[in-house]
CSV table of C-alpha atoms and ligand atoms in Angstrom, one decimal:
chain,number,residue,atom,x,y,z
E,14,MET,CA,18.2,16.6,-7.3
E,15,SER,CA,21.6,16.2,-7.9
E,16,ALA,CA,23.2,12.6,-8.3
E,17,ARG,CA,22.0,10.4,-11.0
E,18,ARG,CA,20.1,7.7,-8.9
E,19,SER,CA,20.0,4.3,-9.4
E,20,VAL,CA,16.4,2.3,-9.1
E,21,THR,CA,14.6,-0.6,-9.7
E,22,ILE,CA,10.4,-0.6,-9.5
E,23,LEU,CA,9.0,-4.1,-7.5
E,24,GLY,CA,5.5,-4.3,-9.5
E,25,ALA,CA,6.1,-1.7,-12.2
E,26,THR,CA,3.1,-2.7,-14.2
E,27,GLY,CA,0.6,-2.2,-11.1
E,28,SER,CA,-0.9,1.5,-10.5
E,29,VAL,CA,1.8,2.7,-8.0
E,30,GLY,CA,4.6,1.6,-10.3
E,31,ARG,CA,3.0,3.3,-13.2
E,32,SER,CA,2.7,6.4,-11.8
E,33,THR,CA,6.3,6.3,-10.8
E,34,LEU,CA,7.5,5.1,-13.6
E,35,ASP,CA,5.6,8.3,-15.5
E,36,LEU,CA,7.6,10.9,-12.8
E,37,ILE,CA,10.5,9.1,-13.9
E,38,GLY,CA,9.8,9.4,-17.7
E,39,ARG,CA,9.7,12.6,-17.1
E,40,ASP,CA,12.9,13.1,-16.1
E,41,PRO,CA,14.7,10.2,-17.3
E,42,GLU,CA,18.1,11.5,-17.2
E,43,ARG,CA,17.7,11.7,-13.1
E,44,PHE,CA,17.2,8.0,-13.1
E,45,GLU,CA,19.2,4.7,-13.7
E,46,MET,CA,16.9,1.9,-14.0
E,47,VAL,CA,18.2,-1.5,-12.1
E,48,ALA,CA,15.5,-3.6,-12.5
E,49,LEU,CA,12.0,-3.7,-13.5
E,50,THR,CA,9.4,-6.5,-12.3
E,51,ALA,CA,5.7,-8.0,-12.2
E,52,GLY,CA,3.5,-10.5,-11.6
E,53,ARG,CA,1.7,-12.0,-14.9
E,54,ASP,CA,1.4,-9.4,-17.0
E,55,VAL,CA,4.3,-10.0,-20.1
E,56,GLU,CA,3.3,-7.5,-22.5
E,57,GLY,CA,2.8,-4.4,-19.8
E,58,LEU,CA,6.6,-5.3,-18.6
E,59,VAL,CA,7.5,-6.2,-22.0
E,60,GLU,CA,6.4,-2.5,-23.3
E,61,LEU,CA,7.7,-0.5,-19.9
E,62,ALA,CA,11.4,-2.2,-20.6
E,63,ARG,CA,11.5,-1.3,-23.6
E,64,ARG,CA,10.8,2.5,-23.1
E,65,PHE,CA,12.6,2.2,-19.5
E,66,ARG,CA,15.6,0.0,-20.6
E,67,PRO,CA,16.2,-1.2,-17.1
E,68,ARG,CA,19.4,-3.8,-16.7
E,69,LEU,CA,17.2,-6.4,-15.7
E,70,ALA,CA,13.8,-7.2,-16.2
E,71,VAL,CA,11.4,-10.1,-14.3
E,72,ILE,CA,8.3,-12.0,-14.5
E,73,GLY,CA,6.7,-13.5,-11.2
E,74,ASP,CA,5.0,-16.5,-13.4
E,75,GLU,CA,7.6,-18.9,-14.3
E,76,GLY,CA,5.3,-20.2,-17.5
E,77,ALA,CA,6.3,-16.8,-19.2
E,78,HIS,CA,9.7,-16.6,-19.4
E,79,SER,CA,9.7,-17.4,-22.3
E,80,ARG,CA,6.9,-14.7,-24.1
E,81,LEU,CA,9.5,-12.1,-21.7
E,82,SER,CA,12.5,-13.2,-23.2
E,83,ASP,CA,11.3,-13.2,-26.9
E,84,GLY,CA,9.7,-9.7,-26.5
E,85,LEU,CA,13.0,-7.9,-25.6
E,86,ALA,CA,15.5,-9.8,-27.9
E,87,GLY,CA,17.9,-7.7,-28.9
E,88,THR,CA,17.5,-5.1,-26.4
E,89,GLY,CA,20.4,-6.7,-24.1
E,90,ILE,CA,18.2,-6.2,-21.2
E,91,GLU,CA,18.4,-9.6,-19.2
E,92,THR,CA,15.4,-11.4,-18.3
E,93,ALA,CA,14.8,-14.3,-15.6
E,94,ALA,CA,10.8,-15.2,-13.3
E,95,GLY,CA,10.3,-16.5,-10.6
E,96,ALA,CA,9.2,-15.4,-7.0
E,97,GLU,CA,12.8,-16.1,-6.3
E,98,ALA,CA,14.1,-14.2,-8.9
E,99,ILE,CA,12.1,-10.9,-7.7
E,100,VAL,CA,13.9,-11.1,-4.7
E,101,GLU,CA,17.0,-11.3,-6.2
E,102,ALA,CA,16.1,-7.9,-8.3
E,103,ALA,CA,14.9,-6.7,-5.4
E,104,GLY,CA,19.0,-7.3,-3.6
E,105,SER,CA,20.3,-5.6,-7.1
E,106,GLY,CA,21.6,-3.0,-5.0
E,107,ALA,CA,19.8,-0.3,-6.3
E,108,ASP,CA,20.0,3.4,-4.6
E,109,TRP,CA,16.3,3.4,-4.7
E,110,THR,CA,13.3,0.9,-4.7
E,111,MET,CA,9.7,1.0,-5.0
E,112,ALA,CA,7.6,-1.9,-2.6
E,113,ALA,CA,5.0,-1.6,-5.0
E,114,ILE,CA,3.7,-5.2,-5.2
E,115,VAL,CA,0.0,-5.7,-4.1
E,116,GLY,CA,-0.4,-8.3,-1.0
E,117,THR,CA,2.3,-10.6,1.4
E,118,ALA,CA,3.5,-11.5,-2.2
E,119,GLY,CA,5.3,-8.8,-1.5
E,120,LEU,CA,6.6,-9.1,1.4
E,121,LYS,CA,10.3,-11.0,0.9
E,122,PRO,CA,11.4,-8.8,-1.5
E,123,ALA,CA,10.5,-5.7,0.2
E,124,LEU,CA,12.5,-7.4,2.9
E,125,ARG,CA,15.3,-8.2,0.4
E,126,ALA,CA,15.9,-4.4,-0.1
E,127,LEU,CA,15.7,-3.6,3.6
E,128,GLU,CA,18.3,-6.0,4.1
E,129,GLY,CA,20.2,-4.1,0.9
E,130,GLY,CA,20.6,-1.2,3.8
E,131,GLY,CA,19.1,1.2,0.4
E,132,THR,CA,16.2,3.7,0.3
E,133,LEU,CA,12.7,1.6,0.8
E,134,ALA,CA,10.1,3.7,-1.3
E,135,PHE,CA,7.3,1.6,0.3
E,136,ALA,CA,3.5,1.1,-1.3
E,137,ASN,CA,3.3,-2.3,-0.3
E,138,LYS,CA,1.2,-2.1,3.3
E,139,GLU,CA,0.0,-5.6,3.3
E,140,ALA,CA,3.7,-6.5,3.9
E,141,LEU,CA,3.6,-4.3,6.7
E,142,VAL,CA,0.9,-5.6,8.3
E,143,SER,CA,1.9,-8.9,8.4
E,144,ALA,CA,5.4,-8.6,9.7
E,145,GLY,CA,5.6,-5.0,10.9
E,146,GLU,CA,8.3,-5.7,13.8
E,147,LEU,CA,10.2,-7.9,11.8
E,148,MET,CA,10.3,-5.8,9.2
E,149,MET,CA,11.0,-2.5,11.2
E,150,ARG,CA,14.0,-4.7,12.8
E,151,VAL,CA,15.5,-5.4,9.6
E,152,ALA,CA,15.7,-1.6,8.2
E,153,THR,CA,17.0,-0.2,11.7
E,154,ALA,CA,19.6,-3.0,11.5
E,155,THR,CA,20.8,-2.6,8.4
E,156,GLY,CA,20.3,1.6,8.6
E,157,ALA,CA,17.7,0.8,5.5
E,158,THR,CA,15.7,4.6,4.6
E,159,LEU,CA,11.9,3.5,4.5
E,160,LEU,CA,9.9,6.3,3.0
E,161,PRO,CA,6.2,6.2,2.9
E,162,VAL,CA,4.2,6.1,0.1
E,163,ASP,CA,0.7,5.3,1.2
E,164,SER,CA,-0.6,9.0,0.9
E,165,GLU,CA,-1.5,8.8,4.4
E,166,HIS,CA,1.5,8.2,6.1
E,167,ASN,CA,3.8,10.3,3.4
E,168,ALA,CA,1.3,13.4,5.2
E,169,ILE,CA,2.3,12.4,8.3
E,170,PHE,CA,6.0,11.9,7.2
E,171,GLN,CA,6.1,14.9,6.0
E,172,CYS,CA,4.7,16.8,8.6
E,173,PHE,CA,6.2,14.5,11.9
E,174,ASP,CA,8.6,15.3,13.4
E,175,ARG,CA,11.2,12.6,13.8
E,176,GLU,CA,14.2,14.4,16.2
E,177,ARG,CA,11.2,15.2,18.7
E,178,PRO,CA,9.1,12.2,18.8
E,179,GLY,CA,8.3,12.8,22.0
E,180,SER,CA,6.0,16.4,20.9
E,181,VAL,CA,3.5,14.5,19.1
E,182,ARG,CA,0.4,14.0,21.1
E,183,ARG,CA,-1.3,12.2,18.4
E,184,ILE,CA,-1.7,11.7,14.3
E,185,ILE,CA,-4.7,11.7,12.5
E,186,LEU,CA,-5.6,9.7,9.4
E,187,THR,CA,-8.0,10.3,6.7
E,188,ALA,CA,-10.4,8.3,5.0
E,189,SER,CA,-12.1,9.1,1.7
E,190,GLY,CA,-14.8,6.8,3.2
E,191,GLY,CA,-15.1,5.1,0.2
E,192,PRO,CA,-17.5,4.4,-2.7
E,193,PHE,CA,-20.4,3.1,-0.5
E,194,ARG,CA,-19.6,5.9,2.7
E,195,GLU,CA,-24.0,6.5,2.0
E,196,ARG,CA,-24.8,3.5,1.5
E,197,SER,CA,-26.9,1.4,4.2
E,198,ARG,CA,-25.7,-2.4,5.1
E,199,ASP,CA,-28.3,-3.9,3.0
E,200,GLU,CA,-27.8,-1.5,-0.3
E,201,MET,CA,-24.4,-2.4,0.3
E,202,ARG,CA,-25.6,-6.4,0.4
E,203,ARG,CA,-25.9,-6.1,-3.4
E,204,VAL,CA,-22.9,-3.7,-5.1
E,205,THR,CA,-20.7,-5.6,-7.3
E,206,PRO,CA,-16.9,-5.8,-8.4
E,207,ALA,CA,-17.2,-2.8,-10.5
E,208,GLU,CA,-19.0,-0.8,-8.2
E,209,ALA,CA,-16.9,-1.4,-5.6
E,210,VAL,CA,-13.7,-0.6,-7.1
E,211,ALA,CA,-14.7,2.4,-8.9
E,212,HIS,CA,-13.1,5.2,-5.7
E,213,PRO,CA,-14.8,8.7,-5.8
E,214,ASN,CA,-11.1,10.5,-5.8
E,215,TRP,CA,-8.4,8.0,-6.5
E,216,SER,CA,-7.0,6.0,-9.3
E,217,MET,CA,-6.4,2.6,-7.1
E,218,GLY,CA,-5.4,-1.2,-7.9
E,219,ALA,CA,-9.0,-3.7,-7.7
E,220,LYS,CA,-7.5,-4.8,-4.3
E,221,ILE,CA,-6.6,-1.8,-2.6
E,222,SER,CA,-9.9,0.3,-4.1
E,223,VAL,CA,-12.1,-3.0,-2.9
E,224,ASP,CA,-10.3,-2.2,0.5
E,225,CYS,CA,-11.4,1.4,0.7
E,226,ALA,CA,-14.6,0.5,0.2
E,227,THR,CA,-15.0,-1.5,3.0
E,228,LEU,CA,-12.5,0.4,5.3
E,229,MET,CA,-10.3,-2.4,6.0
E,230,ASN,CA,-7.8,0.0,4.0
E,231,LYS,CA,-7.7,2.4,6.8
E,232,GLY,CA,-7.6,-0.7,9.2
E,233,LEU,CA,-4.5,-1.6,7.2
E,234,GLU,CA,-2.9,1.8,7.6
E,235,LEU,CA,-3.7,2.0,11.4
E,236,ILE,CA,-1.6,-0.8,11.6
E,237,GLU,CA,1.1,0.1,9.2
E,238,ALA,CA,1.0,3.9,11.3
E,239,TYR,CA,1.5,1.6,14.3
E,240,HIS,CA,4.4,0.2,13.0
E,241,LEU,CA,6.5,3.4,11.1
E,242,PHE,CA,6.0,5.7,13.7
E,243,PRO,CA,6.5,5.1,17.3
E,244,LEU,CA,3.4,6.0,19.3
E,245,GLY,CA,1.0,3.6,20.6
E,246,ILE,CA,-2.7,2.7,19.3
E,247,ASP,CA,-4.3,4.8,21.3
E,248,ALA,CA,-2.5,7.7,19.6
E,249,ILE,CA,-3.7,7.1,16.1
E,250,ASP,CA,-7.2,8.4,15.1
E,251,ILE,CA,-9.1,8.5,11.7
E,252,VAL,CA,-11.4,10.5,10.6
E,253,VAL,CA,-13.7,9.8,7.2
E,254,HIS,CA,-13.1,13.1,5.3
E,255,PRO,CA,-14.7,12.6,1.4
E,256,GLN,CA,-12.9,15.2,-0.3
E,257,SER,CA,-9.5,14.1,0.1
E,258,VAL,CA,-7.9,16.8,0.0
E,259,ILE,CA,-5.9,16.2,4.0
E,260,HIS,CA,-4.0,13.4,3.2
E,261,SER,CA,-3.3,13.3,7.5
E,262,LEU,CA,-2.5,15.2,10.5
E,263,VAL,CA,0.2,15.5,13.4
E,264,GLU,CA,-1.0,17.0,16.8
E,265,TYR,CA,1.8,17.7,18.7
E,266,VAL,CA,1.1,18.8,22.7
E,267,ASP,CA,0.5,22.6,22.6
E,268,GLY,CA,-2.2,21.3,20.7
E,269,SER,CA,-0.8,22.5,17.2
E,270,VAL,CA,-1.9,20.2,14.1
E,271,LEU,CA,0.3,20.2,11.2
E,272,ALA,CA,-1.1,18.8,8.3
E,273,GLN,CA,-0.3,18.1,4.1
E,274,LEU,CA,-2.6,18.7,1.8
E,275,GLY,CA,-2.7,18.1,-2.1
E,276,ALA,CA,-4.3,16.9,-5.1
E,277,PRO,CA,-5.7,13.0,-4.4
E,278,ASP,CA,-2.5,12.1,-7.2
E,279,MET,CA,-0.6,9.2,-6.0
E,280,ARG,CA,2.6,10.9,-8.3
E,281,ILE,CA,2.2,13.8,-4.9
E,282,PRO,CA,3.1,11.4,-3.1
E,283,ILE,CA,5.8,9.0,-4.9
E,284,ALA,CA,7.2,12.1,-6.2
E,285,TYR,CA,8.4,13.2,-2.6
E,286,THR,CA,10.0,9.5,-1.5
E,287,LEU,CA,11.6,9.6,-5.4
E,288,ALA,CA,13.7,12.6,-4.7
E,289,TRP,CA,13.9,12.5,-0.6
E,290,PRO,CA,14.9,14.4,1.0
E,291,ASP,CA,14.9,17.4,-2.1
E,292,ARG,CA,11.7,18.3,-3.6
E,293,MET,CA,10.7,16.9,-7.9
E,294,GLU,CA,8.3,19.0,-9.9
E,295,THR,CA,5.0,17.0,-11.0
E,296,PRO,CA,2.4,17.4,-13.4
E,297,CYS,CA,-0.2,16.9,-10.9
E,298,GLU,CA,-3.1,19.5,-10.2
E,299,ARG,CA,-2.4,21.9,-7.9
E,300,LEU,CA,-4.8,22.5,-5.1
E,301,ASP,CA,-7.5,25.3,-4.6
E,302,LEU,CA,-8.9,25.8,-2.0
E,303,VAL,CA,-11.1,28.2,-3.1
E,304,LYS,CA,-12.7,26.2,-6.3
E,305,ILE,CA,-13.0,23.3,-3.6
E,306,GLY,CA,-14.4,25.9,-0.8
E,307,SER,CA,-15.5,23.5,1.9
E,308,LEU,CA,-13.9,20.4,3.4
E,309,ASP,CA,-15.4,18.1,5.9
E,310,PHE,CA,-15.1,15.2,8.3
E,311,GLU,CA,-17.2,12.8,10.3
E,312,ALA,CA,-16.4,10.0,12.1
E,313,PRO,CA,-16.2,6.6,10.4
E,314,ASP,CA,-18.8,4.1,11.2
E,315,GLU,CA,-17.5,1.0,12.5
E,316,ILE,CA,-21.1,-0.9,12.4
E,317,ARG,CA,-21.5,-0.4,9.1
E,318,PHE,CA,-17.3,-0.7,8.2
E,319,PRO,CA,-17.3,-4.0,10.8
E,320,ALA,CA,-13.2,-3.7,9.1
E,321,LEU,CA,-12.4,-1.0,10.9
E,322,GLY,CA,-12.5,-2.3,14.0
E,323,LEU,CA,-11.1,-6.2,13.3
E,324,ALA,CA,-8.2,-4.3,12.2
E,325,ARG,CA,-8.1,-2.6,15.0
E,326,ALA,CA,-8.5,-5.5,17.3
E,327,ALA,CA,-5.7,-7.6,15.6
E,328,LEU,CA,-3.3,-4.5,15.9
E,329,ALA,CA,-4.9,-4.6,20.0
E,330,GLN,CA,-4.1,-8.8,20.5
E,331,GLY,CA,-0.9,-8.6,18.5
E,332,GLY,CA,1.1,-11.4,17.9
E,333,ALA,CA,-0.3,-13.3,14.4
E,334,LYS,CA,-3.1,-11.6,14.4
E,335,PRO,CA,-2.4,-9.3,12.1
E,336,ALA,CA,-1.2,-11.3,9.6
E,337,ILE,CA,-4.1,-13.6,9.8
E,338,LEU,CA,-6.4,-10.6,9.5
E,339,ASN,CA,-4.5,-9.5,6.1
E,340,ALA,CA,-4.3,-13.1,4.9
E,341,ALA,CA,-8.0,-13.2,5.1
E,342,ASN,CA,-8.7,-10.1,3.9
E,343,GLU,CA,-6.5,-11.0,0.4
E,344,ILE,CA,-9.0,-14.0,0.3
E,345,GLY,CA,-12.2,-12.2,1.0
E,346,VAL,CA,-11.5,-9.8,-1.1
E,347,ALA,CA,-10.2,-12.1,-4.4
E,348,SER,CA,-13.4,-13.9,-3.9
E,349,PHE,CA,-15.6,-10.9,-4.1
E,350,LEU,CA,-13.8,-9.5,-7.2
E,351,GLU,CA,-14.5,-13.5,-8.7
E,352,SER,CA,-18.0,-12.9,-7.7
E,353,ARG,CA,-18.5,-15.9,-5.5
E,354,ILE,CA,-19.0,-13.9,-2.1
E,355,GLY,CA,-20.5,-10.9,-1.4
E,356,PHE,CA,-19.5,-7.7,-0.6
E,357,LEU,CA,-20.4,-7.9,3.5
E,358,ASP,CA,-18.9,-11.6,3.2
E,359,ILE,CA,-15.4,-10.0,2.5
E,360,ALA,CA,-15.3,-8.9,6.6
E,361,ALA,CA,-17.6,-11.6,7.3
E,362,VAL,CA,-14.8,-13.9,6.4
E,363,VAL,CA,-12.1,-11.8,7.9
E,364,GLY,CA,-14.2,-12.3,11.1
E,365,GLU,CA,-14.4,-15.6,11.4
E,366,VAL,CA,-10.7,-16.5,10.5
E,367,LEU,CA,-9.7,-14.0,13.1
E,368,ALA,CA,-12.1,-16.3,15.3
E,369,ALA,CA,-10.9,-19.5,14.1
E,370,CYS,CA,-6.9,-19.3,14.0
E,371,ASP,CA,-4.8,-19.0,16.9
E,372,PRO,CA,-1.3,-19.7,16.2
E,373,PRO,CA,1.7,-18.2,18.0
E,374,ALA,CA,3.3,-14.9,17.4
E,375,PRO,CA,6.1,-15.6,14.4
E,376,THR,CA,9.2,-14.6,14.9
E,377,SER,CA,10.8,-15.0,11.4
E,378,ILE,CA,9.8,-14.2,8.3
E,379,ASP,CA,9.2,-17.6,7.4
E,380,GLU,CA,6.8,-18.2,10.2
E,381,VAL,CA,4.8,-15.1,9.1
E,382,LEU,CA,4.4,-16.6,5.9
E,383,GLU,CA,3.0,-20.3,7.3
E,384,ILE,CA,0.6,-18.2,9.0
E,385,ASP,CA,0.1,-16.4,6.2
E,386,ARG,CA,-0.2,-20.0,4.0
E,387,GLN,CA,-2.7,-21.3,7.4
E,388,ALA,CA,-5.2,-18.5,7.6
E,389,ARG,CA,-5.3,-18.2,3.3
E,390,ARG,CA,-6.5,-21.6,3.6
E,391,VAL,CA,-9.0,-21.3,6.8
E,392,ALA,CA,-10.2,-18.2,4.4
E,393,ALA,CA,-10.4,-20.3,1.2
E,394,GLU,CA,-12.8,-22.4,3.4
E,395,ILE,CA,-15.0,-19.7,4.8
E,396,ALA,CA,-15.7,-18.3,1.8
E,397,GLY,CA,-16.7,-21.6,0.2
E,398,LYS,CA,-19.3,-21.6,2.8
E,399,PHE,CA,-21.2,-18.5,1.6
E,400,SER,CA,-23.5,-18.7,-0.8
E,401,PHE,CA,-24.1,-15.2,-3.1
Q,7,LIG,P1,-2.1,-3.2,-8.3
Q,7,LIG,O1,-2.9,-4.3,-9.0
Q,7,LIG,O2,-2.0,-2.4,-9.9
Q,7,LIG,O3,-0.3,-3.4,-8.8
Q,7,LIG,C1,-0.1,-4.2,-8.0
Q,7,LIG,C2,1.3,-4.8,-8.9
Q,7,LIG,O4,2.2,-6.1,-8.1
Q,7,LIG,C3,1.1,-5.6,-10.3
Q,7,LIG,O5,3.1,-4.8,-11.0
Q,7,LIG,C4,1.3,-7.1,-10.5
Q,7,LIG,O6,1.4,-7.9,-11.8
Q,7,LIG,C5,2.5,-6.7,-9.0
Q,7,LIG,N1,2.0,-8.4,-8.6
Q,7,LIG,C6,0.5,-9.3,-8.2
Q,7,LIG,N2,0.8,-9.7,-7.6
Q,7,LIG,C7,2.2,-10.3,-7.8
Q,7,LIG,C8,2.9,-11.9,-6.9
Q,7,LIG,N3,2.5,-12.7,-6.6
Q,7,LIG,N4,4.3,-11.5,-7.9
Q,7,LIG,C9,4.8,-10.2,-7.6
Q,7,LIG,N5,4.6,-9.9,-8.5
Q,7,LIG,C10,2.9,-9.2,-8.2
Q,7,LIG,O7,-2.0,-2.5,-7.3
Q,7,LIG,P2,-1.5,-1.2,-6.5
Q,7,LIG,O8,-0.6,-0.5,-7.7
Q,7,LIG,O9,-2.5,0.1,-6.9
Q,7,LIG,O10,-1.2,-1.3,-5.1
Q,7,LIG,C11,0.3,-1.5,-4.9
Q,7,LIG,C12,0.5,-1.3,-3.4
Q,7,LIG,O11,0.3,-0.2,-2.8
Q,7,LIG,C13,-0.6,-2.2,-2.7
Q,7,LIG,O12,-0.2,-2.4,-1.7
Q,7,LIG,C14,-1.2,-1.6,-2.3
Q,7,LIG,O13,-2.5,-1.3,-0.6
Q,7,LIG,C15,-0.2,-0.5,-1.8
Q,7,LIG,N6,-1.2,1.5,-2.2
Q,7,LIG,C16,-1.7,1.4,-3.9
Q,7,LIG,C17,-1.9,2.6,-3.6
Q,7,LIG,C18,-2.3,3.4,-4.8
Q,7,LIG,O14,-3.3,4.5,-5.3
Q,7,LIG,N7,-2.9,2.4,-6.3
Q,7,LIG,C19,-1.6,4.1,-2.6
Q,7,LIG,C20,-1.4,3.5,-1.0
Q,7,LIG,C21,-1.1,2.2,-0.9
Q,7,LIG,P3,1.0,-7.4,-12.9
Q,7,LIG,O15,0.3,-6.4,-13.4
Q,7,LIG,O16,1.6,-8.6,-13.8
Q,7,LIG,O17,-0.2,-8.2,-12.3
Q,8,LIG,MG1,-3.7,5.3,1.8
């Protein structure tokens, strides 16, 4: 990388945010920190801001502002609090912004970063699921560069011939299958949040870990892929690959298939976006194919994991359905993590909310957010009826 790159990280205290900062911390001269944001973790944000010295640190929780400014007193780092302040931080004009807030809470900030026309490294899949059309339209209008961070989409981005999209026949998303790949429905009924959060290959935040266990993550990724790459729904396949070594594949019309491989470490796709269009060194484990020995593949089981079919149907129906799917899932996952519903109830809640809500297609971000609010309300009511 040549010129110094100015960087903002939305969701700095999370798993993706910290992995991004880990890479930046190994080569600090190349980056100039503009803003770091967090939701509620003031101590984490103070510690990161003291170490990485951004111009601005923002906490979503307004009640935590004084703790943030006390923690950063004497450093010269500006502080702010509240959802609107995070949106403003996203518009602070950094060359490169990481969108790593979890859930639709990240939608407005990601959109503001796209409006600025810079480079957006995009991890926050829920925003793209809820408002994919609108976000892609803004990116096209402002000329912003959208670089996928999600490992599958990053793999596809690396293999996809963007100059000749017509030469691509299909893309194949790989799925690890999560921690319950071999469990029966009956066994899954009793799993605890701690078991669901313990992913066999990747270390991630709680919400996405549960999504991996239900396979909703792959459903959200199907919708994400649909928006990021110019292919129809039928040209996106999913294959379960338990080792998480092949991160996804692109098949061309001549039968050639290109894949991106690597250790299951998010710092690899993050580094790709951080250095793009160049490459940078990472401390990540190197792939040792001989040590791995063999790679396995199987079809996803949509009967044991109904979330995948729900996501596919929501994408096929289009309109407000993907936003409803996402909102209901966020409530389902949160309810499960608080031990208020069982593991299998997550997809059941999503299915019921999708059946109960049928608003018209959104035409603006405010309409998406209204659909999101309504669907969350219905999901909370439905989740409340499940006894656990
Ligand atoms: P984490 O839960 O680890 O981190 C989420 C971040 O978002 C934290 O900084 C958190 O702040 C912040 N946040 C949460 N709620 C709000 C809010 N209401 N307002 C402002 N900030 C908020 O999540 P991950 O890092 O695992 O995931 C981030 C995104 O990246 C998700 O969309 C996920 O699907 C996607 N992703 C993650 C991967 C991974 O390996 N982890 C892989 C591929 C995609 P605080 O710490 O203060 O709560
Ligand atoms: Mg992924």
